[in-house]
Coordinates of C-alpha atoms in Angstrom, one line a residue:
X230 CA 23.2 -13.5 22.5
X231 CA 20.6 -14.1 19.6
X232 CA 17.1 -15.2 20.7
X233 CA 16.2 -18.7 20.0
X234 CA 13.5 -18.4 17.2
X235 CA 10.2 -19.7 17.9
X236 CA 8.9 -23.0 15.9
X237 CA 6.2 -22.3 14.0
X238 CA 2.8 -24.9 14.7
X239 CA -0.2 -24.4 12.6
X240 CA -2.2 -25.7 15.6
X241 CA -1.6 -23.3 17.8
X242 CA -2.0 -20.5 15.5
X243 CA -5.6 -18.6 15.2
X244 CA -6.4 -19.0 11.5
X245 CA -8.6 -16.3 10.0
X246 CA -10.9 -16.1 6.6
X247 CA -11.7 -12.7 5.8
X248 CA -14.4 -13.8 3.3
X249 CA -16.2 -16.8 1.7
X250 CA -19.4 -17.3 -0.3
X251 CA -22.1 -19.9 0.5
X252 CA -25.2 -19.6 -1.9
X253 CA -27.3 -16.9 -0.7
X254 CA -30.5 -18.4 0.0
X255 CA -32.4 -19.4 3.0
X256 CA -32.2 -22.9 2.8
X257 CA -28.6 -23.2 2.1
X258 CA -26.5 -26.3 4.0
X259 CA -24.4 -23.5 6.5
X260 CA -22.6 -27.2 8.0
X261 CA -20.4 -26.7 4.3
X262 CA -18.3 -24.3 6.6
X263 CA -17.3 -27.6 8.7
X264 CA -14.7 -27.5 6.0
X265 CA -12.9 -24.2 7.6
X266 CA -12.8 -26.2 10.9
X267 CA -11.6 -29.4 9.2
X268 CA -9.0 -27.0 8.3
X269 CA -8.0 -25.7 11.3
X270 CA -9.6 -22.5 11.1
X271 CA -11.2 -21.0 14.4
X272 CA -13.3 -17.5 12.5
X273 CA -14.6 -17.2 9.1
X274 CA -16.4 -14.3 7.6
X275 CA -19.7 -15.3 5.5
X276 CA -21.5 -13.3 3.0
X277 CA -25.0 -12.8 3.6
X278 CA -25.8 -9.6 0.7
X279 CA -24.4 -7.8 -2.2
X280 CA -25.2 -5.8 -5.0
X281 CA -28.4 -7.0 -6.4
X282 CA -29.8 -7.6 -2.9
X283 CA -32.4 -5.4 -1.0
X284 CA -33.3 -5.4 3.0
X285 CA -35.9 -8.0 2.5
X286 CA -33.4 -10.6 0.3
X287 CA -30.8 -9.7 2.6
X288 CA -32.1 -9.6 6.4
X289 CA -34.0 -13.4 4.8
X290 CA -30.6 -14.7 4.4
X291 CA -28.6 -13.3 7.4
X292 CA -31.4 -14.7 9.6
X293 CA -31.9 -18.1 8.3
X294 CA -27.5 -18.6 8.7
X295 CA -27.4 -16.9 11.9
X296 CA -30.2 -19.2 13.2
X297 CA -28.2 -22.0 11.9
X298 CA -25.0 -21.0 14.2
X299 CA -26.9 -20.1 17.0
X300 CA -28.4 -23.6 17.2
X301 CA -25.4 -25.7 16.5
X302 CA -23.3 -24.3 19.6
X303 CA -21.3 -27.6 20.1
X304 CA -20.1 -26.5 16.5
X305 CA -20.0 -22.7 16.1
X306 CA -19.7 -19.4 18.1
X307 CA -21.6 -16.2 16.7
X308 CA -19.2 -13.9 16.9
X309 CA -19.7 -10.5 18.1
X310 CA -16.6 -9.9 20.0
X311 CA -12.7 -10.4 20.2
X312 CA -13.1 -12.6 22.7
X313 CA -15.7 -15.1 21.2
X314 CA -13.0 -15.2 18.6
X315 CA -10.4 -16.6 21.2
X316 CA -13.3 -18.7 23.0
X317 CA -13.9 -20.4 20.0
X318 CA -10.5 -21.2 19.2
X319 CA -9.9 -22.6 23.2
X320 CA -12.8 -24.8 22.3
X321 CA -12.0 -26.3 19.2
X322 CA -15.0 -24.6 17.6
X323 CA -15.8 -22.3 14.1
X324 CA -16.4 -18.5 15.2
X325 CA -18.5 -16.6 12.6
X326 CA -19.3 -13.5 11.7
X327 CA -21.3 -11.9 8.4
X328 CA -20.4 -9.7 5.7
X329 CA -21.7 -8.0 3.2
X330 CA -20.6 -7.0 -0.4
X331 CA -22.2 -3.3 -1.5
X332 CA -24.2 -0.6 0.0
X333 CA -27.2 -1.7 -1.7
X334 CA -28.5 -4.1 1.2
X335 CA -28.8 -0.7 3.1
X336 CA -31.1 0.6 0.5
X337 CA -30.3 4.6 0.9
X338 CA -30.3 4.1 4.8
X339 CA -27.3 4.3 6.7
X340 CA -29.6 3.0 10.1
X341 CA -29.6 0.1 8.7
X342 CA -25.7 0.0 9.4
X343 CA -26.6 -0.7 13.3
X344 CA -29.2 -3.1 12.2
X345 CA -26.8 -5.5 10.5
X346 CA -24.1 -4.8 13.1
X347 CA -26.3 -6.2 15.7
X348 CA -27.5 -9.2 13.5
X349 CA -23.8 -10.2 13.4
X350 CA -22.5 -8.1 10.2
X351 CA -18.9 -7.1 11.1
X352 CA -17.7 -5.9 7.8
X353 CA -19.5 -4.3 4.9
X354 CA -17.4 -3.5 1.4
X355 CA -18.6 0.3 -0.2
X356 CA -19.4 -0.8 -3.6
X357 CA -19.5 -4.0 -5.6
X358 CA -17.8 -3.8 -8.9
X359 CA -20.2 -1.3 -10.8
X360 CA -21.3 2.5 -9.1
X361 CA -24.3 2.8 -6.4
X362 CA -25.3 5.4 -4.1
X363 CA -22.0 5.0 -2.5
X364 CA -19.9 4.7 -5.0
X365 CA -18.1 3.9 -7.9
X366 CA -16.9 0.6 -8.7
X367 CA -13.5 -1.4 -10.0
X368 CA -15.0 -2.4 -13.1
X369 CA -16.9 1.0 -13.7
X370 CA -15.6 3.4 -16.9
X371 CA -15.5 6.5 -15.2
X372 CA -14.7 6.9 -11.5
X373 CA -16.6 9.3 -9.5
X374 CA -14.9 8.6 -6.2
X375 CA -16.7 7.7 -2.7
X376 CA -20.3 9.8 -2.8
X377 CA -21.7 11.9 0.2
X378 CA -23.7 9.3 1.0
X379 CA -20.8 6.8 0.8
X380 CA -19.2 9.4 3.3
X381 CA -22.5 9.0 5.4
X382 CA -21.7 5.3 5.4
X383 CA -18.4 5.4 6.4
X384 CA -19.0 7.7 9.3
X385 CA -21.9 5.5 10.1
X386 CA -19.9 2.4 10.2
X387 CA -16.8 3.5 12.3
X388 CA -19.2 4.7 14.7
X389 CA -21.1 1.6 15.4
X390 CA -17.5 -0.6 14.8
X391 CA -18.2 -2.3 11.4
X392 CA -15.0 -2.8 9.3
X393 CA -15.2 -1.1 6.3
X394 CA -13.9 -3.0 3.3
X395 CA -12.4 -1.1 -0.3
X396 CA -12.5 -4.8 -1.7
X397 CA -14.6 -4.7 -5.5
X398 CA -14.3 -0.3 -5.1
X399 CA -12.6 1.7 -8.3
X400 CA -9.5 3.4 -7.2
X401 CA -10.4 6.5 -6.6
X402 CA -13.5 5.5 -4.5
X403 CA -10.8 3.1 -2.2
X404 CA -8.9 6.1 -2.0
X405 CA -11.2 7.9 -0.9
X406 CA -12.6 5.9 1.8
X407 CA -9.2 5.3 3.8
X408 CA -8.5 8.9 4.0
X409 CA -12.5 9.0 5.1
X410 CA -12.3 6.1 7.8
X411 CA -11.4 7.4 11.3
X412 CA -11.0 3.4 11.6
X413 CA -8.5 1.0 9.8
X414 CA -9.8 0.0 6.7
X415 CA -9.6 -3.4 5.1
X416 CA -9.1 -4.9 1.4
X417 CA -10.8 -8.2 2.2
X418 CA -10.3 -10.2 -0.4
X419 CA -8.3 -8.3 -2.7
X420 CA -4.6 -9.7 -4.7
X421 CA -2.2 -7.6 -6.0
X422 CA -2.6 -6.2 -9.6
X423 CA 1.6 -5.8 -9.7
X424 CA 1.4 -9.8 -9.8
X425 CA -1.6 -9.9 -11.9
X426 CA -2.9 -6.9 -13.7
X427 CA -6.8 -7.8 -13.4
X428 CA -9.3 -4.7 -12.9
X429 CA -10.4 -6.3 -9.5
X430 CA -6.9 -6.3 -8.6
X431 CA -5.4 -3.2 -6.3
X432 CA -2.1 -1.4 -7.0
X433 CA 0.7 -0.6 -4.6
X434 CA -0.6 2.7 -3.8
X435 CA -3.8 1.1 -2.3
X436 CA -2.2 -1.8 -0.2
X437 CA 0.3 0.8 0.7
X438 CA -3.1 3.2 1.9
X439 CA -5.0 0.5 3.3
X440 CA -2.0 -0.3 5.7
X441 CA -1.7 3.2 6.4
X442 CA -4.9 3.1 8.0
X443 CA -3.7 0.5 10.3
X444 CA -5.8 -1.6 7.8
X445 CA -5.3 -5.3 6.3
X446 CA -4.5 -6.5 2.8
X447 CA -6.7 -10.2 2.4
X448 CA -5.4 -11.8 -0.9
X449 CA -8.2 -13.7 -2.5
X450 CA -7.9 -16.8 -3.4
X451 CA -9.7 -16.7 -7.0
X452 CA -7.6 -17.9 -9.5
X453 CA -9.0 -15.4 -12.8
X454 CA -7.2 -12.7 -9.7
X455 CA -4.4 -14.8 -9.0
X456 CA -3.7 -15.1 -13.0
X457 CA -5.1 -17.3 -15.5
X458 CA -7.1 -18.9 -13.6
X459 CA -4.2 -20.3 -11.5
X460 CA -4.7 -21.6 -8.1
X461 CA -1.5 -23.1 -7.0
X462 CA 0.1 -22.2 -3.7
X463 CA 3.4 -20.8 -5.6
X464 CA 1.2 -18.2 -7.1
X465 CA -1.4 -17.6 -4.4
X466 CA 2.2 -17.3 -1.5
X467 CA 3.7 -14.6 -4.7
X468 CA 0.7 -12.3 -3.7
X469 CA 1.3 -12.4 0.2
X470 CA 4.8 -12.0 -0.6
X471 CA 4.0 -8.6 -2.8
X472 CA 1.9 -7.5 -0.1
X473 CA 4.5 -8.0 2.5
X474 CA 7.5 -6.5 0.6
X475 CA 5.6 -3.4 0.4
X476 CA 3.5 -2.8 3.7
X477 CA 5.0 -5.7 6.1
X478 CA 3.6 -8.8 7.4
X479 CA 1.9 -7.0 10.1
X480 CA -0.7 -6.0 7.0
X481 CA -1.1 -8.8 5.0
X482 CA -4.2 -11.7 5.6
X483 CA -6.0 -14.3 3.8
X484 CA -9.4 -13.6 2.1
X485 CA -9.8 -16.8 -0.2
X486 CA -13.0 -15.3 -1.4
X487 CA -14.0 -19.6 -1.5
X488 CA -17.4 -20.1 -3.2
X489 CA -18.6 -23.4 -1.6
X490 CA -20.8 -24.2 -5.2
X491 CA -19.2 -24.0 -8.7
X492 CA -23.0 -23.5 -10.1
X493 CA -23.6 -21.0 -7.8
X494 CA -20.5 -19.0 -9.1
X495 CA -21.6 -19.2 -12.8
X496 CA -25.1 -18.8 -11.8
X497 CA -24.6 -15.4 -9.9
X498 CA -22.5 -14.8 -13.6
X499 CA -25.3 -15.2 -15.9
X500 CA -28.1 -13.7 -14.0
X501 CA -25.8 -10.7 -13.2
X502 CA -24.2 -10.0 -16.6
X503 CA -23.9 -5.9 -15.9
X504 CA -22.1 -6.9 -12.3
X505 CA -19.2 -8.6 -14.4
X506 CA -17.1 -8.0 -17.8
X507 CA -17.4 -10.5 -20.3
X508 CA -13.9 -11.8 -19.6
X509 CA -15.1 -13.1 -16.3
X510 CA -17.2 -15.9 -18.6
X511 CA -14.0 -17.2 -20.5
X512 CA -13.2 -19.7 -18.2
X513 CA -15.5 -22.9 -18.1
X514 CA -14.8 -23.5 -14.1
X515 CA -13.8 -20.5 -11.9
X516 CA -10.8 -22.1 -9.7
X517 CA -10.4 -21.2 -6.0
X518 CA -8.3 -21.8 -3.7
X519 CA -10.1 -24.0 -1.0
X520 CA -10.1 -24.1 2.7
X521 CA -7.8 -27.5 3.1
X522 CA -5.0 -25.5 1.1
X523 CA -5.0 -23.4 4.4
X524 CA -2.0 -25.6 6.3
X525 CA -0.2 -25.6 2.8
X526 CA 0.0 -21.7 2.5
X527 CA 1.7 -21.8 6.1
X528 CA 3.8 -24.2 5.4
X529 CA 4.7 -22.5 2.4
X530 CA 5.3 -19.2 4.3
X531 CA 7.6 -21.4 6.7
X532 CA 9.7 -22.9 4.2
X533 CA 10.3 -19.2 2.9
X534 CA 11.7 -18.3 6.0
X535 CA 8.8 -16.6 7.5
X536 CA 9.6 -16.5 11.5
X537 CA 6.7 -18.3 13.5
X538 CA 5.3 -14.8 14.6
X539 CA 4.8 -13.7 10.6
X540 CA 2.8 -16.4 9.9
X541 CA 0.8 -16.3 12.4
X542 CA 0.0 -12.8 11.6
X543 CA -0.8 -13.6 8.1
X544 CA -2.9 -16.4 9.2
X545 CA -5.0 -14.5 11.2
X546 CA -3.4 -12.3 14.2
X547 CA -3.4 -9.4 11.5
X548 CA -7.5 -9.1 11.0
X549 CA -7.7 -10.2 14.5
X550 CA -5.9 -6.7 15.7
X551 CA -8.1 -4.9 13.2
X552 CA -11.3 -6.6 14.7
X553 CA -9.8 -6.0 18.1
X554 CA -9.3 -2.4 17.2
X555 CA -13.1 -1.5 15.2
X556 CA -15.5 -4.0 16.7
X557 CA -17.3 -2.1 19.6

């Protein structure tokens, strides 16, 4: 006889952002992730460093958001564990956790990698757009592939049990780094260039290598990634879809890549030109895709024919088993 299949209900799932910006200073209003939980979100993944940020700038702003969640506990759970994850979700509360975008925050120390670990960091992308120490970049003109310190890092990571991230790394460098990991490896916040062939885009070869890994695909939610600049939920569910048909939905997550300020997006533009092409700037408002579209994308995923168990997956029970499996 064929199994009854089970109704999908977006409040019972555990939804999961991979990645989101808030401006990256001290004093920044962290109660703009409210919208996540508004959303029916129970973890979310903040960045606290990347590329043009030191220790000092970096450990500043980790401290002053991670103060903020620690005080507000009728609101938020810091999560260092699987299981604060689930408690937060029983509770009706936001779990979150810190990232960071580049090796640079390390400054040339891979110590530092236990440091941020114990300050909450649970996932650290190699390089951010252009080469460093570790790496080379997706917007770089030559690709030297993941360096020996990059190695270092890597090593470094899975042994602590921070998630290492290929998101913003050239190919060769991503490539490099999931044969590298002894850990899955994630693309946090990465769409699929097959859909839309944009540098920061990765092919089918490196979804298809990241899943290998045991890892998880996160399609951002930027719309210059999506396509031209589109942010509709047709286009942003044609990503997922991609991802699925090549690694299954047992690989494929959401990394919205949401910045919570439009002037902070064109800001970090301007005062970064190297970090960014010049075709970046062609658009007068960046669109994103924004934590209230979250219940549309499932729905969307149902009314595709998605079983109940997929979409839960691709909402969140996919990074979930990859945090389940790295974080020590």
């Amino acid at each position: 006889m064929k199994q009854a299949q089970t109704r999908f209900e977006y409040s019972r799932a555990l939804v999961w952002e991979q990645h989101c910006c808030l401006p990256l200073d001290p004093d920044t209003d962290v109660d703009e992730l409210s919208r996540y939980a508004d959303a029916g979100a129970s973890f979310v993944s903040v960045n606290v460093g990347y590329a043009p940020h030191g220790i000092t700038d970096t450990i500043r702003v980790l401290s002053a958001f991670r103060h903020h969640v620690l005080s507000n506990p009728d609101r938020y759970v810091l999560a260092g564990s699987v299981e604060d994850v689930r408690t937060a979700k029983a509770t009706g509360r936001l779990a979150v956790a810190f990232d960071l975008e580049d090796a640079n925050p390390l400054e040339g120390r891979t110590d530092m990698v236990r440091t941020y670990y114990d300050l909450g960091v649970r996932t650290m992308l190699l390089t951010y757009n252009q080469r460093n120490a570790a790496g080379s970049g997706c917007h770089d003109t030559s690709d030297g592939g993941l360096t020996a310190f990059g190695r270092d890092v890597v090593a470094e990571m899975n042994r602590v049990g921070m998630v290492v991230d290929a998101s913003h790394c050239s190919y060769r460098t991503s490539m490099d780094v999931f044969a590298a990991s002894s850990a899955p490896v994630v693309l946090s916040h990465s769409s699929v260039r097959a859909i839309h062939d944009h540098e920061r885009n990765v092919g089918d070869d490196q979804i298809r290598a990241c899943a290998a890994t045991g890892g998880v695909v996160g399609i951002n939610g930027v719309g210059i990634f999506l396509g031209d600049n589109d942010v509709s939920t047709e286009t942003f569910v044609r990503h997922v879809e991609r991802a699925v048909e090549l690694v299954g939905r047992e690989h494929v997550g959401i990394g919205l890549d949401f910045c919570f300020e439009d002037d902070d997006a064109s800001g970090e533009l301007e005062q970064n030109p190297d970090l960014f092409p010049a075709s970046y700037a062609q658009w007068d408002r960046i669109g994103f895709v924004e934590p209230e579209r979250l219940p549309v994308i499932a729905a969307a995923l149902v009314d595709r024919g998605y079983p109940a168990e997929a979409v839960e997956g691709i909402l969140g029970g996919n990074f979930l088993r990859v945090a389940r499996d790295v974080w020590r």
